[in-house]
Amino acid sequence: MWQKYQYFGASWTSNFDKTRTSAKDKVTWFEKSKEIILSRGNSKDEAVINMIEDLFDLLMVIYGISDEGKKQVVESFVPRICALVIDSRVNICIQQETLKKMNAMLDKMPQDARKILINQEMLILMNSMGERILDAGDYDLQVGIVEALCRMTTEKQRRELACRWFSMDFIANAFKGIKDSEFETDCRIFLNLVNGMLGDKRRVFTFPCLSAFLGKYELQIPSDEKLEEFWIDFNLGSQTLSFYIAGDNDDHQWEAVTVPEEEVQIYSIEDPNIYLSPHTTGTV
């Protein structure tokens, strides 16, 4: 199977000119990629992740060539990427990687280009992305979806659309409170509220962490006056522990750390209000 992916990944750079192929050809590549992704089911496959990276590298080249390239990528691929993210048949790691690439693309999109995304198809997909946040089962995936919704809309549009995305007023209002300038902390406040509201149905359990060490080095909480706790997330969907620590420079103040379940030997939680079964978290 690896040879199949490797050949497919190489073929689009050797057999097609990146700047001359039609939009139809590029969509065909994406649809073939999706077929391969779905054929692997919910299993994590590094070859598929590498294939996704190759595909997005190509899209970013096209995106950066001209305004027409940007329009072509946004119109043809953002809806397809969103559909991939909300598809429960796709492995969470692949959805995370896809979201990271799409958000990087949206970050370079001019403000006035966002109007391309406000159409009936995208409004339906955005509604589904809002629903996906509730059962994502991974905090990092939830953050990626929230970021995508914020990048695809203006603050004014978010205020209008939040009530469609979230049926409960206090959740919709919390989403409206996310500011672009303070995204990480506002997003944490929002997602803690969402996951807490779900009660026993939640798939991300979040606790304040007293301290965290990597070997003998103590990890530090991100430097943000609005961040009151050092949070750690138990992700039932991806079967991981994750937390955000202080980055190593001013441009990268937040850094995600993810620990797979197979690397967790033991943990202890002290919270009289919540019982988290070791079998549920998959510790060893």
Short mmCIF file of C-alpha atoms in Angstrom, two decimals:
data_model
loop_
_atom_site.label_atom_id
_atom_site.label_comp_id
_atom_site.label_asym_id
_atom_site.label_seq_id
_atom_site.Cartn_x
_atom_site.Cartn_y
_atom_site.Cartn_z
CA MET A 1 0.00 0.00 0.00
CA TRP A 2 2.87 2.38 0.77
CA GLN A 3 4.20 2.06 -2.77
CA LYS A 4 0.75 2.91 -4.08
CA TYR A 5 0.61 6.11 -2.01
CA GLN A 6 4.19 7.00 -2.85
CA TYR A 7 3.57 6.62 -6.57
CA PHE A 8 0.35 8.59 -6.38
CA GLY A 9 2.04 11.36 -4.40
CA ALA A 10 4.89 11.58 -6.89
CA SER A 11 2.69 11.44 -9.97
CA TRP A 12 1.02 14.79 -9.52
CA THR A 13 4.33 16.64 -9.48
CA SER A 14 5.95 14.72 -12.33
CA ASN A 15 3.05 14.24 -14.72
CA PHE A 16 1.25 17.57 -14.32
CA ASP A 17 2.44 21.14 -14.58
CA LYS A 18 1.46 22.85 -11.32
CA THR A 19 0.50 26.08 -13.00
CA ARG A 20 -1.27 24.78 -16.10
CA THR A 21 -3.50 21.94 -15.03
CA SER A 22 -7.20 22.66 -15.01
CA ALA A 23 -9.33 23.01 -11.91
CA LYS A 24 -11.00 19.75 -12.93
CA ASP A 25 -7.64 17.92 -12.77
CA LYS A 26 -6.91 19.26 -9.30
CA VAL A 27 -10.35 18.29 -8.04
CA THR A 28 -9.78 14.80 -9.47
CA TRP A 29 -6.54 14.52 -7.47
CA PHE A 30 -8.35 15.54 -4.32
CA GLU A 31 -11.19 13.08 -4.87
CA LYS A 32 -8.68 10.26 -5.49
CA SER A 33 -6.92 11.24 -2.28
CA LYS A 34 -10.22 11.10 -0.42
CA GLU A 35 -10.90 7.61 -1.80
CA ILE A 36 -7.55 6.43 -0.43
CA ILE A 37 -8.22 8.09 2.93
CA LEU A 38 -11.62 6.43 3.25
CA SER A 39 -10.21 3.07 2.18
CA ARG A 40 -7.96 3.12 5.26
CA GLY A 41 -10.94 3.55 7.58
CA ASN A 42 -10.29 5.12 10.97
CA SER A 43 -6.74 3.84 11.27
CA LYS A 44 -3.79 6.22 11.42
CA ASP A 45 -1.60 5.84 8.35
CA GLU A 46 1.63 7.85 8.04
CA ALA A 47 1.70 7.28 4.28
CA VAL A 48 -1.73 8.86 3.93
CA ILE A 49 -0.68 11.81 6.10
CA ASN A 50 2.39 12.29 3.87
CA MET A 51 0.12 12.17 0.84
CA ILE A 52 -2.10 14.88 2.36
CA GLU A 53 0.97 17.04 2.98
CA ASP A 54 2.05 16.63 -0.66
CA LEU A 55 -1.42 17.56 -1.89
CA PHE A 56 -1.55 20.70 0.22
CA ASP A 57 1.97 21.69 -0.78
CA LEU A 58 0.71 21.65 -4.35
CA LEU A 59 -2.42 23.63 -3.48
CA MET A 60 -0.32 26.24 -1.66
CA VAL A 61 1.83 26.67 -4.77
CA ILE A 62 -1.28 27.24 -6.87
CA TYR A 63 -2.73 29.49 -4.17
CA GLY A 64 0.35 31.71 -4.17
CA ILE A 65 0.66 32.16 -7.93
CA SER A 66 -2.06 34.76 -8.47
CA ASP A 67 -5.42 36.09 -7.34
CA GLU A 68 -7.02 33.67 -9.77
CA GLY A 69 -5.13 30.83 -8.10
CA LYS A 70 -6.42 31.91 -4.69
CA LYS A 71 -9.99 32.07 -5.97
CA GLN A 72 -9.69 28.68 -7.64
CA VAL A 73 -8.35 26.96 -4.52
CA VAL A 74 -10.88 28.61 -2.19
CA GLU A 75 -13.89 27.85 -4.39
CA SER A 76 -12.88 24.33 -5.39
CA PHE A 77 -11.18 22.96 -2.30
CA VAL A 78 -12.26 24.67 0.92
CA PRO A 79 -15.76 23.07 0.74
CA ARG A 80 -14.20 19.66 0.05
CA ILE A 81 -11.75 20.05 2.92
CA CYS A 82 -14.56 21.03 5.30
CA ALA A 83 -16.51 17.95 4.20
CA LEU A 84 -13.47 15.79 5.00
CA VAL A 85 -13.17 17.32 8.46
CA ILE A 86 -16.76 16.53 9.43
CA ASP A 87 -16.67 12.96 8.06
CA SER A 88 -16.53 10.61 11.06
CA ARG A 89 -15.05 7.86 8.86
CA VAL A 90 -11.79 9.80 8.57
CA ASN A 91 -9.04 9.33 11.14
CA ILE A 92 -8.69 12.24 13.58
CA CYS A 93 -4.96 12.66 12.86
CA ILE A 94 -5.72 13.14 9.17
CA GLN A 95 -8.46 15.64 10.01
CA GLN A 96 -6.05 17.54 12.26
CA GLU A 97 -3.41 17.72 9.54
CA THR A 98 -5.99 18.76 6.96
CA LEU A 99 -7.28 21.54 9.20
CA LYS A 100 -3.78 22.85 9.91
CA LYS A 101 -3.08 23.11 6.21
CA MET A 102 -6.43 24.71 5.43
CA ASN A 103 -6.09 27.24 8.24
CA ALA A 104 -2.62 28.17 7.00
CA MET A 105 -4.18 28.73 3.60
CA LEU A 106 -7.06 30.79 5.01
CA ASP A 107 -4.57 32.88 6.99
CA LYS A 108 -3.18 34.16 3.69
CA MET A 109 -6.62 34.88 2.25
CA PRO A 110 -7.46 38.59 1.85
CA GLN A 111 -10.38 39.82 3.96
CA ASP A 112 -12.49 40.69 0.94
CA ALA A 113 -12.06 37.17 -0.46
CA ARG A 114 -14.06 35.68 2.40
CA LYS A 115 -17.28 36.65 0.67
CA ILE A 116 -16.60 33.78 -1.76
CA LEU A 117 -17.24 31.38 1.12
CA ILE A 118 -20.62 32.76 2.13
CA ASN A 119 -22.92 30.66 -0.01
CA GLN A 120 -25.56 28.05 0.75
CA GLU A 121 -23.18 25.09 0.44
CA MET A 122 -20.65 26.61 2.83
CA LEU A 123 -23.31 27.70 5.32
CA ILE A 124 -24.50 24.09 5.54
CA LEU A 125 -20.92 22.85 5.95
CA MET A 126 -20.23 25.44 8.65
CA ASN A 127 -23.32 24.27 10.53
CA SER A 128 -21.97 20.72 10.39
CA MET A 129 -18.56 21.89 11.58
CA GLY A 130 -20.23 23.51 14.58
CA GLU A 131 -21.89 20.17 15.35
CA ARG A 132 -18.58 18.35 14.84
CA ILE A 133 -17.02 20.35 17.66
CA LEU A 134 -19.35 18.60 20.11
CA ASP A 135 -18.28 15.04 19.27
CA ALA A 136 -14.76 15.60 17.89
CA GLY A 137 -13.15 13.71 20.76
CA ASP A 138 -9.92 15.69 20.54
CA TYR A 139 -9.19 19.17 21.87
CA ASP A 140 -6.70 20.04 19.13
CA LEU A 141 -9.25 19.06 16.48
CA GLN A 142 -11.86 21.21 18.22
CA VAL A 143 -9.46 24.17 18.19
CA GLY A 144 -8.76 23.64 14.49
CA ILE A 145 -12.48 23.68 13.67
CA VAL A 146 -13.08 26.82 15.73
CA GLU A 147 -10.10 28.48 14.02
CA ALA A 148 -11.44 27.53 10.58
CA LEU A 149 -14.89 28.95 11.36
CA CYS A 150 -13.27 32.17 12.55
CA ARG A 151 -10.99 32.44 9.53
CA MET A 152 -13.79 31.79 7.04
CA THR A 153 -15.95 34.58 8.44
CA THR A 154 -15.67 38.14 9.67
CA GLU A 155 -16.48 38.97 13.30
CA LYS A 156 -19.77 40.49 12.16
CA GLN A 157 -20.70 37.32 10.26
CA ARG A 158 -19.78 35.17 13.26
CA ARG A 159 -22.14 37.13 15.46
CA GLU A 160 -24.92 36.45 12.97
CA LEU A 161 -24.09 32.78 12.32
CA ALA A 162 -23.19 31.59 15.84
CA CYS A 163 -26.84 30.96 16.71
CA ARG A 164 -27.10 28.62 13.71
CA TRP A 165 -23.97 26.74 14.66
CA PHE A 166 -24.85 26.33 18.34
CA SER A 167 -28.43 25.85 19.53
CA MET A 168 -27.80 26.92 23.14
CA ASP A 169 -27.65 30.68 23.60
CA PHE A 170 -24.89 30.65 26.22
CA ILE A 171 -22.68 28.53 23.93
CA ALA A 172 -23.38 30.80 20.96
CA ASN A 173 -22.62 33.86 23.08
CA ALA A 174 -19.36 32.30 24.28
CA PHE A 175 -18.36 31.71 20.67
CA LYS A 176 -19.13 35.32 19.82
CA GLY A 177 -16.72 36.29 22.59
CA ILE A 178 -13.73 34.77 20.78
CA LYS A 179 -11.48 37.61 19.64
CA ASP A 180 -8.96 37.15 16.86
CA SER A 181 -6.31 38.95 18.92
CA GLU A 182 -6.75 36.59 21.90
CA PHE A 183 -7.79 33.46 20.06
CA GLU A 184 -5.97 30.80 22.12
CA THR A 185 -7.26 31.89 25.52
CA ASP A 186 -10.76 32.77 24.30
CA CYS A 187 -10.96 29.45 22.47
CA ARG A 188 -9.92 27.60 25.65
CA ILE A 189 -12.67 29.34 27.61
CA PHE A 190 -15.21 28.48 24.91
CA LEU A 191 -14.22 24.82 24.54
CA ASN A 192 -14.02 24.22 28.29
CA LEU A 193 -17.59 25.50 28.45
CA VAL A 194 -18.70 23.30 25.54
CA ASN A 195 -17.06 20.13 26.84
CA GLY A 196 -18.26 20.76 30.38
CA MET A 197 -21.81 21.32 29.17
CA LEU A 198 -21.84 17.89 27.52
CA GLY A 199 -21.50 16.14 30.89
CA ASP A 200 -21.24 12.36 30.57
CA LYS A 201 -21.52 12.63 26.78
CA ARG A 202 -18.32 14.63 26.47
CA ARG A 203 -15.40 13.11 24.60
CA VAL A 204 -12.81 15.58 25.86
CA PHE A 205 -12.22 15.74 29.62
CA THR A 206 -10.29 18.80 30.76
CA PHE A 207 -8.60 19.31 34.13
CA PRO A 208 -6.35 21.99 35.61
CA CYS A 209 -2.84 20.58 35.82
CA LEU A 210 -0.64 21.41 38.82
CA SER A 211 2.62 20.76 36.96
CA ALA A 212 4.03 18.91 33.98
CA PHE A 213 7.56 17.61 33.41
CA LEU A 214 9.42 16.40 30.35
CA GLY A 215 12.18 14.34 31.90
CA LYS A 216 13.60 16.61 34.59
CA TYR A 217 12.45 19.82 32.89
CA GLU A 218 9.27 21.47 34.11
CA LEU A 219 7.03 22.70 31.30
CA GLN A 220 5.66 26.20 31.61
CA ILE A 221 2.15 27.53 31.11
CA PRO A 222 1.78 29.86 28.09
CA SER A 223 2.37 33.48 29.03
CA ASP A 224 -1.09 35.00 28.93
CA GLU A 225 -2.71 36.98 31.72
CA LYS A 226 -6.16 35.66 30.77
CA LEU A 227 -5.05 32.03 31.12
CA GLU A 228 -5.74 31.14 34.74
CA GLU A 229 -4.92 27.42 34.71
CA PHE A 230 -2.49 24.97 33.14
CA TRP A 231 -5.05 22.76 31.41
CA ILE A 232 -4.60 19.12 30.40
CA ASP A 233 -7.03 17.34 28.06
CA PHE A 234 -7.96 13.65 28.03
CA ASN A 235 -9.06 13.02 24.44
CA LEU A 236 -11.23 9.93 24.09
CA GLY A 237 -11.52 10.15 20.31
CA SER A 238 -7.79 10.26 19.57
CA GLN A 239 -6.84 8.35 22.75
CA THR A 240 -4.27 10.95 23.74
CA LEU A 241 -3.38 13.41 26.46
CA SER A 242 -2.69 16.93 25.29
CA PHE A 243 -1.78 20.29 26.73
CA TYR A 244 -0.41 23.61 25.57
CA ILE A 245 2.86 24.95 26.93
CA ALA A 246 4.84 28.16 26.53
CA GLY A 247 6.59 28.32 23.16
CA ASP A 248 10.25 29.14 22.73
CA ASN A 249 9.86 32.63 21.26
CA ASP A 250 7.51 35.61 21.05
CA ASP A 251 6.16 34.55 17.66
CA HIS A 252 5.30 31.08 18.91
CA GLN A 253 3.91 31.56 22.40
CA TRP A 254 1.72 28.45 22.40
CA GLU A 255 3.06 24.98 21.67
CA ALA A 256 0.95 21.83 21.68
CA VAL A 257 2.19 18.65 23.36
CA THR A 258 0.39 15.39 22.61
CA VAL A 259 1.03 12.10 24.39
CA PRO A 260 -0.40 8.90 22.84
CA GLU A 261 -2.17 6.50 25.18
CA GLU A 262 0.48 3.80 24.74
CA GLU A 263 3.08 6.10 26.28
CA VAL A 264 1.01 6.81 29.41
CA GLN A 265 2.01 4.49 32.24
CA ILE A 266 -0.04 5.93 35.09
CA TYR A 267 -1.99 9.02 36.02
CA SER A 268 -3.84 10.29 39.06
CA ILE A 269 -6.83 12.62 39.08
CA GLU A 270 -8.23 14.28 42.17
CA ASP A 271 -11.66 15.72 41.50
CA PRO A 272 -14.58 14.74 43.74
CA ASN A 273 -17.10 15.71 41.07
CA ILE A 274 -15.75 13.62 38.18
CA TYR A 275 -14.82 9.99 37.83
CA LEU A 276 -12.74 9.14 34.78
CA SER A 277 -12.34 5.42 34.23
CA PRO A 278 -8.84 4.20 33.33
CA HIS A 279 -10.49 1.93 30.77
CA THR A 280 -12.17 4.94 29.21
CA THR A 281 -8.88 6.76 28.71
CA GLY A 282 -7.05 3.67 27.57
CA THR A 283 -4.05 3.95 29.88
CA VAL A 284 -1.58 1.12 30.20
#
